[in-house]
């Protein structure tokens, strides 16, 4: 029901600061000035009475604003105060009225700004620097005048003269409002009235004076009034002059003070005073110190939280309020009651919306209901048409874009401003949407009423609208942006480097050692290197966050509380960058460094630091950006120039998902094509099992960057989740997987290795084309990772890379006990390098093992090795592979009883229609292990591998002796091939020598059953061996 107006009963007698209300039960809102009230300063006030029900403070303020003629643009300056002005109510405060309820509230201007009566220090922002307008409109000035005329003033001699001057202005205003002139109204009519224009304290002082003094003052007052009455001035100018003089009398009236205590000292410690000023922000002072100390201005506030302290295991009535700056400094004070805490927070919250971001609130406890509705509907506040049109001009390439905004003139209306492309000058149309008393929405030309704005906009987007006889199909909606201003899209590189002053090498004092990290740029052409700059960075002890999570996930140290605090600190860091208009561009858990682990038992929180982003996404090629999926924002894949603060919000959402999944890297194991399709199909990561976190991650990973929340909003939502009892985090049902989400577990491939986790130990061997290194793959960073053998190319030509990829494919397909196991690959796309990761066999190659352990290797061991090699070669033959480089140097020893075949760099697969393979470009080959047909015609088959196996038997029973090596023996017996260059003519000579009945000599102590002249294939030799 609407409130009932009462204008006939004045509630302030004699215009003093003591309010006298009628004894009416229920809820009353006192108004200092009403629209169309009687033209007298003493009877322009009134009250609004409200029937039984529930009302929020914001609803009462809107009802009062309508009665006073306050427009929505100035509505945010007002609030409800207690009857004795001892405190204020937040917009979200709920008044529940019943038959026993009775309360009087004051509708007052709460938010003040310096010199706001003109366009000087304080003004409303315009689209251009010269397009400014005053903060207050005339109805608000009328209300402010009525609000301040009843205040008490300090009465020094100088102030008494000022008060008389104010009384003259006030009397002149009254006469003009009554449309009378001084000549028409005798001075005697004012003899009582002029005293009413003076402060009560001054009236009492005048009454104490003698008759002569009172007569003199009355005569001076009349003369002054006679002089100014002839001036052709408007009433509003007189009110402005009155307010300006009053400001000179009282000084700045833009400050509120609150009493608070240092936490845990509320009972014993002395109180602190917190000052909130529109000019300076938040200041503090203490009874034992002089002056005030500035804590922060409003733009520096990152978030505010309200907590309930616990005393002796019981919740206290007081409240802890923490104000955190963007640099992570915290002001934590304890207020005596929840009402005092909400009064303070609502004041700071209101000033922040007025000066920094009109779409933000710090705490849900003080959030206006209309603001929450606007955020849900992506609706702008009561902005003017010029701002809406300017917002749409920026989206000319996005179809018929539109802006939903509240009407700047009506509290119950919305305007849908549409940009229509009809020519060079853009055409704009506005559709009026009205909200009825029943809460439904309607617009002209549509008979149906809608339950919500979203429903109405959905219908308007599905069907066309008519404008000037033309059908219009709505395009994307332009939601409000944080802070209402664009950010620089240039990444960190836009920061100027700090200049160095002083001569290099000058000594300034004692040396102090500090651990640092030296970061150098890798060469793009391996192994060439060039002199380059070195970046010195802080050394962070615990390393990357993703490694720490994987290492400690099962230890119980990483709890939900721990993760939430880490996520909040990361949000603080990114909020700092957002305020500085800077973009990180590569937010992920591996870029978050853990400086302190924290200890839950002692209350010590973890501490993280955001590392540098590396090479900016704005200059990376697309294939490298695809490798960063899902941390890179989708719009950056379309055009790297789209890198903006919204890109970091996407990266934060993916990182938060990663943190609460134990450091698992989502989608990192997908092929690039599937990663790209993941974005193209607008798929999403699986929802986190905590509904609150899932609701936080979802808007961050919105494919429309304009819908992603600001980091201040993310901080607020994180603070709401961080409670004293983390069991409040409700789990989603395991079977509830919303549509559009991808089951990432289907793509977990343990064969992909990250280069940063491969810790180099030593070189195992080098060849003509590549080298093998011993590394430890240590993703947990605790030196407990698996030892692996990593093969890399020495030369990165396209031909060598193709051969290397073929070798990887062959080894990947082989699974046998006597074949070296494939572990995976490591692909660093930044340097276009590829590495093969294999199992590490600690005893090295069989040739060296035979030489070192000859004394304890009997015939049985040698036959065992021969049998295992033969079994392995038989398996290769069954898979239609030919090894082409079988030798003891390429057979690795796992232990004394187990050997494995390795090095498939020359391996080939036989065609399906042939049993041999012809090599067109043999290159550098192990010719002393080759069969005659391979030397003469470059023909390779399983039979040629059998020949090589015969040579291996020779090496086995000579214990790998260098003097008995096949290359040494044949070079001694065949002079024509002693040249180490081994030209094609010399290779042909070796083949001719083999066609003769010349073979390697039988090794000493070799059984008769074993002969170097082996024939047949692997399946025939296995039972013989």
Coordinates of C-alpha atoms in Angstrom, one line a residue, residues 493-703:
X493 CA 55.2 -3.9 -21.3
X494 CA 53.5 -0.5 -21.0
X495 CA 55.0 0.0 -17.5
X496 CA 58.0 2.3 -17.6
X497 CA 61.1 0.7 -16.1
X498 CA 62.3 2.3 -12.9
X499 CA 65.2 4.6 -13.5
X500 CA 68.5 4.0 -11.7
X501 CA 70.2 7.0 -10.0
X502 CA 73.8 7.2 -8.9
X503 CA 77.0 5.8 -10.4
X504 CA 77.3 2.1 -10.9
X505 CA 79.5 0.4 -8.4
X506 CA 79.2 3.1 -5.8
X507 CA 79.1 1.7 -2.3
X508 CA 76.3 2.9 -0.1
X509 CA 76.6 0.7 3.0
X510 CA 76.8 -2.9 4.2
X511 CA 76.2 -5.7 1.8
X512 CA 73.3 -8.0 2.4
X513 CA 72.8 -11.3 0.7
X514 CA 69.4 -12.3 -0.7
X515 CA 68.4 -15.3 -2.8
X516 CA 67.2 -14.3 -6.3
X517 CA 66.2 -15.9 -9.6
X518 CA 68.1 -15.0 -12.7
X519 CA 65.9 -15.3 -15.8
X520 CA 67.5 -15.3 -19.3
X521 CA 65.9 -15.6 -22.7
X522 CA 66.4 -18.9 -24.5
X523 CA 67.7 -18.9 -28.0
X524 CA 65.1 -19.6 -30.7
X525 CA 67.7 -21.6 -32.7
X526 CA 69.1 -24.4 -30.7
X527 CA 72.0 -24.7 -29.8
X528 CA 73.0 -21.2 -30.9
X529 CA 73.0 -18.6 -28.1
X530 CA 73.5 -14.8 -28.1
X531 CA 74.2 -12.3 -25.4
X532 CA 70.9 -11.0 -23.9
X533 CA 69.6 -9.2 -20.9
X534 CA 69.1 -10.9 -17.5
X535 CA 66.0 -10.3 -15.4
X536 CA 66.6 -10.6 -11.6
X537 CA 63.5 -11.7 -9.8
X538 CA 62.6 -12.5 -6.2
X539 CA 63.3 -16.1 -5.2
X540 CA 60.1 -17.7 -3.8
X541 CA 60.9 -20.7 -1.7
X542 CA 58.0 -23.1 -2.2
X543 CA 57.8 -22.8 -6.0
X544 CA 54.8 -23.0 -8.3
X545 CA 51.4 -23.5 -6.8
X546 CA 50.3 -26.3 -9.1
X547 CA 53.3 -28.4 -8.1
X548 CA 52.7 -27.7 -4.4
X549 CA 49.1 -28.8 -4.7
X550 CA 49.9 -32.1 -6.4
X551 CA 52.7 -32.7 -3.9
X552 CA 50.6 -32.1 -0.8
X553 CA 47.1 -32.9 -1.9
X554 CA 47.0 -36.2 0.1
X555 CA 48.9 -34.9 3.1
X556 CA 46.0 -33.0 4.6
X557 CA 47.8 -29.7 4.6
X558 CA 45.9 -28.4 1.6
X559 CA 42.3 -27.9 2.9
X560 CA 39.4 -26.0 1.5
X561 CA 40.2 -23.1 3.9
X562 CA 43.8 -23.0 2.6
X563 CA 42.7 -23.0 -1.0
X564 CA 40.2 -20.2 -0.4
X565 CA 42.7 -18.0 1.2
X566 CA 45.1 -18.6 -1.7
X567 CA 42.3 -17.8 -4.2
X568 CA 41.5 -14.6 -2.4
X569 CA 45.1 -13.4 -2.4
X570 CA 45.3 -14.1 -6.1
X571 CA 42.2 -12.0 -6.6
X572 CA 43.8 -9.2 -4.6
X573 CA 46.8 -9.2 -6.9
X574 CA 44.7 -9.2 -10.0
X575 CA 42.5 -6.5 -8.6
X576 CA 45.6 -4.4 -8.0
X577 CA 46.5 -4.8 -11.7
X578 CA 43.0 -4.0 -12.8
X579 CA 43.1 -0.7 -10.8
X580 CA 46.4 0.1 -12.5
X581 CA 44.8 -0.6 -15.9
X582 CA 47.3 -3.3 -16.5
X583 CA 46.8 -6.8 -17.9
X584 CA 48.7 -9.9 -16.8
X585 CA 47.7 -12.1 -19.7
X586 CA 48.9 -15.5 -18.5
X587 CA 47.2 -16.2 -15.2
X588 CA 47.5 -19.9 -14.2
X589 CA 48.5 -21.9 -11.1
X590 CA 52.1 -22.3 -12.4
X591 CA 52.4 -18.5 -12.5
X592 CA 51.4 -18.3 -8.8
X593 CA 54.4 -18.8 -6.5
X594 CA 53.9 -19.9 -2.9
X595 CA 56.1 -17.9 -0.5
X596 CA 54.7 -19.3 2.7
X597 CA 52.9 -22.5 3.3
X598 CA 51.0 -21.4 6.3
X599 CA 50.0 -23.4 9.4
X600 CA 46.3 -23.9 10.3
X601 CA 47.2 -24.8 13.9
X602 CA 48.9 -21.5 14.6
X603 CA 46.5 -19.5 12.5
X604 CA 49.2 -18.6 10.0
X605 CA 47.8 -18.2 6.5
X606 CA 49.5 -19.1 3.3
X607 CA 51.1 -16.3 1.3
X608 CA 51.4 -16.3 -2.5
X609 CA 52.8 -14.0 -5.1
X610 CA 51.8 -13.6 -8.7
X611 CA 54.8 -14.2 -11.1
X612 CA 55.5 -12.4 -14.3
X613 CA 53.5 -13.4 -17.4
X614 CA 56.4 -14.2 -19.7
X615 CA 55.9 -13.4 -23.4
X616 CA 52.7 -11.4 -23.8
X617 CA 49.7 -13.2 -25.5
X618 CA 49.4 -10.1 -27.7
X619 CA 52.5 -11.1 -29.7
X620 CA 52.4 -14.9 -29.5
X621 CA 51.4 -16.9 -32.7
X622 CA 48.1 -18.7 -32.6
X623 CA 49.6 -22.2 -32.1
X624 CA 51.3 -21.1 -28.9
X625 CA 48.0 -19.5 -27.7
X626 CA 46.2 -22.7 -28.3
X627 CA 48.7 -24.4 -26.1
X628 CA 47.6 -22.1 -23.3
X629 CA 44.0 -23.3 -23.4
X630 CA 42.0 -23.2 -21.1
X631 CA 43.8 -20.3 -19.4
X632 CA 43.9 -18.0 -22.4
X633 CA 40.6 -16.2 -23.0
X634 CA 38.7 -17.2 -26.2
X635 CA 38.6 -13.6 -27.5
X636 CA 42.5 -13.6 -27.5
X637 CA 42.5 -16.6 -29.9
X638 CA 40.3 -14.7 -32.3
X639 CA 42.6 -11.6 -32.1
X640 CA 45.5 -11.3 -29.7
X641 CA 44.8 -7.6 -29.7
X642 CA 41.7 -8.3 -27.6
X643 CA 43.9 -8.8 -24.6
X644 CA 42.2 -6.8 -21.8
X645 CA 41.5 -7.0 -18.0
X646 CA 38.6 -9.3 -18.9
X647 CA 41.1 -11.8 -20.2
X648 CA 42.6 -12.1 -16.7
X649 CA 39.1 -12.8 -15.3
X650 CA 38.9 -15.8 -17.6
X651 CA 42.4 -16.9 -16.5
X652 CA 41.4 -16.5 -12.8
X653 CA 38.3 -18.7 -13.3
X654 CA 40.4 -21.5 -14.9
X655 CA 43.1 -21.1 -12.2
X656 CA 40.4 -21.3 -9.4
X657 CA 39.1 -24.5 -11.1
X658 CA 42.7 -25.8 -11.2
X659 CA 43.3 -25.0 -7.5
X660 CA 40.3 -26.8 -6.3
X661 CA 41.1 -29.8 -8.4
X662 CA 44.5 -30.4 -6.7
X663 CA 46.6 -28.7 -9.4
X664 CA 45.3 -30.8 -12.2
X665 CA 45.8 -28.9 -15.5
X666 CA 42.5 -28.9 -17.3
X667 CA 42.6 -29.7 -21.0
X668 CA 46.4 -29.6 -21.1
X669 CA 46.6 -33.1 -22.5
X670 CA 44.3 -32.5 -25.4
X671 CA 45.5 -32.3 -29.0
X672 CA 45.6 -28.7 -30.3
X673 CA 42.7 -29.4 -32.6
X674 CA 40.5 -30.7 -29.8
X675 CA 41.5 -27.8 -27.6
X676 CA 40.4 -25.3 -30.3
X677 CA 37.2 -27.2 -30.9
X678 CA 36.6 -27.0 -27.1
X679 CA 36.4 -23.2 -27.5
X680 CA 34.6 -23.2 -30.8
X681 CA 31.8 -25.4 -29.3
X682 CA 31.7 -23.1 -26.3
X683 CA 32.2 -26.1 -23.9
X684 CA 33.0 -25.5 -20.3
X685 CA 35.0 -27.2 -17.6
X686 CA 33.1 -29.5 -15.3
X687 CA 31.3 -27.7 -12.4
X688 CA 33.2 -27.8 -9.1
X689 CA 31.6 -29.9 -6.5
X690 CA 31.0 -26.9 -4.2
X691 CA 28.0 -25.0 -5.5
X692 CA 29.2 -21.7 -4.1
X693 CA 32.5 -22.0 -6.0
X694 CA 30.8 -23.3 -9.1
X695 CA 28.7 -20.1 -9.1
X696 CA 31.8 -18.0 -8.7
X697 CA 33.8 -19.7 -11.5
X698 CA 30.9 -19.8 -14.0
X699 CA 30.7 -16.0 -14.7
X700 CA 34.5 -15.7 -14.9
X701 CA 34.4 -18.3 -17.7
X702 CA 31.7 -16.5 -19.6
X703 CA 32.5 -16.5 -23.4

